């Protein structure tokens, strides 16, 4: 059985503030990110996994400490990825895990470090008109390849948020959200016991969990924070500006649409700093 693990950082055990993911605190939290990942890997192997691929999915996507990673797993490190946080997944996998995930931008005042892909750019991302977070967007990619999402780890708000689209996913709640930059934390040791247990349970029932598939015509919308971010996306002829800050992508193929969404976010981030060309 093959398991794909996408690992973000905001929902990692012990993380409550943005500063903890930057120097001088960054080293401590990279270690915790690696430990949470190892807990999920251990649970996967206990449930019968034979292969685990980990995708480092935060910031520059080279956070996980390879020298401390469970030697049974492989790691995708680096940030030029066509599928962003899901780079590496395909139809050969039996299950996907989301470790260290977080609530969507503005979804709840209690969601710890809530944002959607880019805190700098995004007010809201919608799929077929519905506001979504990273877990749901990425679950759609897994579902496209027929892969069910069976584990999510992060705060209690996230566990609630994904229930509508991923009703059968196992949620390892490692903190209780109080404010965007405040959380009530479990000790990493306790949190990692829960992650391992839920990872095991999730994989054991993977065959009975339906992949999240967004079939047929799909519409992605990004409501940006600034007009310049939205405007530059119209460099792509398939992208429509529907309001000064909002763009729309319509497609029949989820991953084709997702790649345009990701491309728009890259352009939006670049436009934030002014586009000089060359
Ligand atoms: Zn992140």
Tab-separated table of C-alpha atoms and ligand atoms in Angstrom:
chain	number	residue	atom	x	y	z
A	1	UNK	CA	0.000	0.000	0.000
A	2	UNK	CA	1.333	3.409	-1.012
A	3	UNK	CA	0.733	6.535	1.068
A	4	UNK	CA	1.322	10.161	0.056
A	5	UNK	CA	1.820	12.676	2.905
A	6	UNK	CA	1.569	16.416	2.308
A	7	UNK	CA	3.086	18.280	5.281
A	8	UNK	CA	2.360	21.930	6.008
A	9	UNK	CA	3.688	23.738	9.084
A	10	UNK	CA	0.986	25.938	10.653
A	11	UNK	CA	-0.912	22.947	12.059
A	12	UNK	CA	2.153	21.164	13.437
A	13	UNK	CA	2.183	20.256	17.146
A	14	UNK	CA	3.365	23.200	19.218
A	15	UNK	CA	2.910	25.899	16.547
A	16	UNK	CA	0.739	28.859	17.606
A	17	UNK	CA	2.349	31.942	16.033
A	18	UNK	CA	3.887	33.032	12.746
A	19	UNK	CA	7.206	33.954	14.426
A	20	UNK	CA	7.746	30.328	15.411
A	21	UNK	CA	8.178	29.494	11.722
A	22	UNK	CA	10.951	32.080	11.336
A	23	UNK	CA	14.404	32.525	12.855
A	24	UNK	CA	15.457	32.326	15.629
A	25	UNK	CA	12.635	29.860	16.472
A	26	UNK	CA	12.485	28.137	13.066
A	27	UNK	CA	14.949	25.328	13.892
A	28	UNK	CA	12.869	24.117	16.850
A	29	UNK	CA	9.700	23.978	14.797
A	30	UNK	CA	11.308	22.273	11.796
A	31	UNK	CA	12.213	19.523	14.213
A	32	UNK	CA	8.621	19.274	15.439
A	33	UNK	CA	7.409	19.225	11.820
A	34	UNK	CA	9.732	16.283	11.160
A	35	UNK	CA	8.519	14.495	14.312
A	36	UNK	CA	4.816	14.892	13.415
A	37	UNK	CA	5.649	13.547	9.944
A	38	UNK	CA	7.429	10.564	11.487
A	39	UNK	CA	4.396	9.862	13.692
A	40	UNK	CA	2.181	9.724	10.590
A	41	UNK	CA	4.717	7.502	8.780
A	42	UNK	CA	4.852	5.131	11.761
A	43	UNK	CA	1.049	4.854	11.794
A	44	UNK	CA	1.016	4.166	8.055
A	45	UNK	CA	3.519	1.318	8.318
A	46	UNK	CA	1.648	-0.168	11.306
A	47	UNK	CA	-1.473	-0.266	9.126
A	48	UNK	CA	0.364	-2.106	6.336
A	49	UNK	CA	1.893	0.619	4.151
A	50	UNK	CA	4.776	-0.581	2.017
A	51	UNK	CA	5.771	2.788	0.559
A	52	UNK	CA	5.477	6.343	1.886
A	53	UNK	CA	6.237	9.510	-0.092
A	54	UNK	CA	6.370	12.776	1.870
A	55	UNK	CA	5.884	16.165	0.194
A	56	UNK	CA	7.279	19.116	2.149
A	57	UNK	CA	4.463	21.627	1.614
A	58	UNK	CA	5.227	24.819	3.537
A	59	UNK	CA	6.890	28.052	2.449
A	60	UNK	CA	10.009	27.241	0.457
A	61	UNK	CA	9.104	23.554	0.880
A	62	UNK	CA	12.455	22.533	2.312
A	63	UNK	CA	11.645	22.484	6.022
A	64	UNK	CA	11.660	18.805	6.962
A	65	UNK	CA	15.006	17.573	8.331
A	66	UNK	CA	15.945	14.716	6.001
A	67	UNK	CA	18.551	13.350	8.440
A	68	UNK	CA	15.814	12.885	11.073
A	69	UNK	CA	13.122	11.502	8.745
A	70	UNK	CA	11.945	7.918	9.234
A	71	UNK	CA	14.290	6.011	6.865
A	72	UNK	CA	11.385	4.016	5.431
A	73	UNK	CA	10.005	7.163	3.721
A	74	UNK	CA	11.148	9.274	0.752
A	75	UNK	CA	10.906	13.081	0.700
A	76	UNK	CA	10.165	15.637	-2.023
A	77	UNK	CA	11.968	18.823	-1.001
A	78	UNK	CA	12.074	22.134	-2.883
A	79	UNK	CA	9.485	24.524	-4.238
A	80	UNK	CA	9.275	24.520	-8.033
A	81	UNK	CA	6.337	22.157	-8.192
A	82	UNK	CA	3.532	22.098	-10.759
A	83	UNK	CA	1.154	20.583	-8.201
A	84	UNK	CA	2.431	22.699	-5.303
A	85	UNK	CA	1.582	20.891	-2.033
A	86	UNK	CA	0.485	17.741	-3.892
A	87	UNK	CA	3.520	17.291	-6.156
A	88	UNK	CA	4.321	13.575	-6.412
A	89	UNK	CA	0.783	12.172	-6.107
A	90	UNK	CA	-0.619	9.972	-8.860
A	91	UNK	CA	-3.073	7.107	-9.341
A	92	UNK	CA	-0.671	4.524	-7.858
A	93	UNK	CA	-1.299	5.749	-4.284
A	94	UNK	CA	-3.854	4.127	-1.964
A	95	UNK	CA	-4.280	7.005	0.489
A	96	UNK	CA	-3.252	10.590	1.220
A	97	UNK	CA	-2.514	12.249	4.581
A	98	UNK	CA	-2.536	15.985	5.332
A	99	UNK	CA	-0.208	16.724	8.252
A	100	UNK	CA	0.183	20.159	9.887
A	101	UNK	CA	-2.719	21.717	7.960
A	102	UNK	CA	-4.698	24.836	8.990
A	103	UNK	CA	-8.054	26.561	8.552
A	104	UNK	CA	-8.889	28.714	5.534
A	105	UNK	CA	-8.438	32.490	5.487
A	106	UNK	CA	-11.298	34.123	7.376
A	107	UNK	CA	-13.200	30.864	7.946
A	108	UNK	CA	-13.135	31.244	11.731
A	109	UNK	CA	-11.596	33.786	14.100
A	110	UNK	CA	-10.323	30.834	16.148
A	111	UNK	CA	-8.459	29.049	13.323
A	112	UNK	CA	-4.730	29.140	14.111
A	113	UNK	CA	-2.707	31.019	11.440
A	114	UNK	CA	-5.689	30.820	9.099
A	115	UNK	CA	-4.862	31.618	5.471
A	116	UNK	CA	-5.383	30.074	2.038
A	117	UNK	CA	-2.113	29.295	0.219
A	118	UNK	CA	-0.839	32.898	0.332
A	119	UNK	CA	-1.601	35.155	3.285
A	120	UNK	CA	-0.198	38.019	1.217
A	121	UNK	CA	-2.606	37.558	-1.695
A	122	UNK	CA	-5.756	35.653	-0.908
A	123	UNK	CA	-8.981	36.809	0.729
A	124	UNK	CA	-10.914	33.750	-0.455
A	125	UNK	CA	-10.654	30.856	-2.904
A	126	UNK	CA	-13.912	29.314	-4.151
A	127	UNK	CA	-14.569	26.074	-6.004
A	128	UNK	CA	-17.939	26.086	-7.754
A	129	UNK	CA	-18.860	29.096	-5.632
A	130	UNK	CA	-18.003	27.488	-2.278
A	131	UNK	CA	-15.198	28.929	-0.104
A	132	UNK	CA	-12.477	26.302	0.395
A	133	UNK	CA	-9.237	25.831	2.290
A	134	UNK	CA	-6.020	24.115	1.245
A	135	UNK	CA	-7.182	20.698	2.470
A	136	UNK	CA	-10.253	20.734	0.227
A	137	UNK	CA	-8.365	22.103	-2.785
A	138	UNK	CA	-5.703	19.396	-2.365
A	139	UNK	CA	-8.266	16.672	-1.664
A	140	UNK	CA	-9.671	17.480	-5.109
A	141	UNK	CA	-6.261	16.736	-6.632
A	142	UNK	CA	-5.990	13.451	-4.720
A	143	UNK	CA	-9.552	12.597	-5.786
A	144	UNK	CA	-8.712	13.334	-9.425
A	145	UNK	CA	-6.211	10.463	-9.192
A	146	UNK	CA	-8.726	8.281	-7.310
A	147	UNK	CA	-6.897	8.636	-3.983
A	148	UNK	CA	-8.916	9.042	-0.744
A	149	UNK	CA	-7.745	11.468	1.969
A	150	UNK	CA	-7.752	9.531	5.218
A	151	UNK	CA	-5.878	11.679	7.782
A	152	UNK	CA	-5.717	15.357	8.635
A	153	UNK	CA	-3.784	16.873	11.553
A	154	UNK	CA	-4.080	20.397	12.947
A	155	UNK	CA	-6.428	22.386	15.190
A	156	UNK	CA	-10.026	21.668	16.189
A	157	UNK	CA	-11.431	24.323	13.817
A	158	UNK	CA	-9.819	22.638	10.800
A	159	UNK	CA	-11.278	19.264	11.791
A	160	UNK	CA	-14.729	20.878	11.775
A	161	UNK	CA	-14.109	22.826	8.552
A	162	UNK	CA	-13.307	19.782	6.396
A	163	UNK	CA	-16.256	17.674	7.618
A	164	UNK	CA	-18.582	18.730	4.805
A	165	UNK	CA	-16.265	17.684	1.949
A	166	UNK	CA	-14.232	14.984	3.738
A	167	UNK	CA	-16.753	13.428	6.143
A	168	UNK	CA	-14.841	10.176	6.729
A	169	UNK	CA	-11.339	11.559	7.224
A	170	UNK	CA	-9.597	10.770	10.537
A	171	UNK	CA	-8.699	14.023	12.316
A	172	UNK	CA	-5.812	14.202	14.772
A	173	UNK	CA	-6.523	17.379	16.762
A	174	UNK	CA	-3.224	18.571	18.221
A	175	UNK	CA	-4.316	22.011	19.460
A	176	UNK	CA	-7.409	24.086	20.252
A	177	UNK	CA	-7.660	27.367	18.401
A	178	UNK	CA	-8.219	30.498	20.495
A	179	UNK	CA	-7.185	33.262	18.071
A	180	UNK	CA	-5.311	33.470	14.746
A	181	UNK	CA	-2.071	33.623	16.747
A	182	UNK	CA	-3.041	31.824	19.975
A	183	UNK	CA	-3.674	28.154	20.690
A	184	UNK	CA	-4.048	25.759	23.578
A	185	UNK	CA	-1.417	23.117	22.826
A	186	UNK	CA	-0.935	19.474	23.615
A	187	UNK	CA	2.649	18.423	24.316
A	188	UNK	CA	4.286	17.213	21.090
A	189	UNK	CA	4.712	13.767	22.617
A	190	UNK	CA	0.978	13.492	23.336
A	191	UNK	CA	0.040	15.014	19.967
A	192	UNK	CA	2.285	12.588	18.086
A	193	UNK	CA	0.722	9.590	19.818
A	194	UNK	CA	-2.658	10.805	18.527
A	195	UNK	CA	-1.271	11.392	15.004
A	196	UNK	CA	0.186	7.889	14.866
A	197	UNK	CA	-3.055	6.294	16.056
A	198	UNK	CA	-5.246	8.276	13.629
A	199	UNK	CA	-2.816	7.635	10.753
A	200	UNK	CA	-3.136	3.928	11.421
A	201	UNK	CA	-6.945	4.045	11.675
A	202	UNK	CA	-7.249	6.151	8.526
A	203	UNK	CA	-5.197	3.787	6.397
A	204	UNK	CA	-6.988	0.733	7.791
A	205	UNK	CA	-10.286	2.103	6.487
A	206	UNK	CA	-8.878	3.715	3.297
A	207	UNK	CA	-10.665	1.266	0.995
A	208	UNK	CA	-14.046	2.317	2.382
A	209	UNK	CA	-13.382	6.077	2.069
A	210	UNK	CA	-14.605	7.664	-1.153
A	211	UNK	CA	-12.090	9.881	-2.961
A	212	UNK	CA	-13.260	13.517	-3.099
A	213	UNK	CA	-13.953	14.027	-6.783
A	214	UNK	CA	-15.020	17.299	-8.386
A	215	UNK	CA	-16.252	15.919	-11.690
A	216	UNK	CA	-17.423	17.768	-14.792
A	217	UNK	CA	-17.317	21.517	-15.204
A	218	UNK	CA	-15.436	23.250	-12.407
A	219	UNK	CA	-15.031	26.919	-11.560
A	220	UNK	CA	-12.141	28.231	-9.491
A	221	UNK	CA	-12.284	31.812	-8.204
A	222	UNK	CA	-9.644	33.790	-6.349
A	223	UNK	CA	-10.654	36.909	-4.475
A	224	UNK	CA	-7.308	38.678	-4.076
A	225	UNK	CA	-6.426	41.268	-1.449
A	226	UNK	CA	-5.268	43.840	-4.026
A	227	UNK	CA	-6.365	44.815	-7.546
A	228	UNK	CA	-2.805	44.527	-8.959
A	229	UNK	CA	-2.680	40.872	-7.915
A	230	UNK	CA	-5.882	40.053	-9.818
A	231	UNK	CA	-5.100	42.178	-12.865
A	232	UNK	CA	-1.804	40.383	-13.675
A	233	UNK	CA	-3.581	37.006	-13.833
A	234	UNK	CA	-5.282	38.079	-17.055
A	235	UNK	CA	-1.916	37.451	-18.735
A	236	UNK	CA	-3.410	33.960	-19.065
A	237	UNK	CA	-6.098	34.123	-21.789
A	238	UNK	CA	-8.202	31.546	-19.914
A	239	UNK	CA	-8.446	33.744	-16.825
A	240	UNK	CA	-11.352	36.171	-16.529
A	241	UNK	CA	-11.386	39.244	-14.299
A	242	UNK	CA	-14.886	39.267	-12.788
A	243	UNK	CA	-14.391	42.162	-10.348
A	244	UNK	CA	-11.402	44.441	-9.680
A	245	UNK	CA	-9.984	41.950	-7.144
A	246	UNK	CA	-11.499	38.654	-8.339
A	247	UNK	CA	-10.551	36.256	-11.129
A	248	UNK	CA	-12.351	33.174	-12.460
A	249	UNK	CA	-11.071	30.032	-14.182
A	250	UNK	CA	-13.544	27.637	-15.816
A	251	UNK	CA	-12.491	24.200	-16.942
A	252	UNK	CA	-13.665	20.625	-17.484
A	253	UNK	CA	-10.549	19.171	-15.860
A	254	UNK	CA	-9.818	19.770	-12.164
A	255	UNK	CA	-6.033	19.504	-12.389
A	256	UNK	CA	-5.833	21.703	-15.514
A	257	UNK	CA	-7.857	24.304	-13.570
A	258	UNK	CA	-5.817	23.836	-10.408
A	259	UNK	CA	-2.562	24.477	-12.281
A	260	UNK	CA	-3.979	27.775	-13.567
A	261	UNK	CA	-5.064	28.657	-10.031
A	262	UNK	CA	-1.533	27.977	-8.776
A	263	UNK	CA	-0.061	29.957	-11.685
A	264	UNK	CA	-2.356	32.897	-10.827
A	265	UNK	CA	-1.189	32.807	-7.217
A	266	UNK	CA	2.469	32.850	-8.314
A	267	UNK	CA	1.687	35.859	-10.530
A	268	UNK	CA	-0.288	37.503	-7.732
A	269	UNK	CA	2.618	37.120	-5.313
A	270	UNK	CA	4.996	38.531	-7.906
A	271	UNK	CA	2.654	41.446	-8.679
A	272	UNK	CA	2.535	42.312	-4.986
A	273	UNK	CA	6.179	43.300	-5.199
A	274	UNK	CA	5.647	45.083	-8.556
A	275	UNK	CA	6.402	43.412	-11.852
A	276	UNK	CA	9.604	44.614	-13.466
A	277	UNK	CA	10.022	41.930	-16.136
A	278	UNK	CA	13.244	40.384	-17.345
B	1	LIG	ZN1	2.136	26.645	5.399
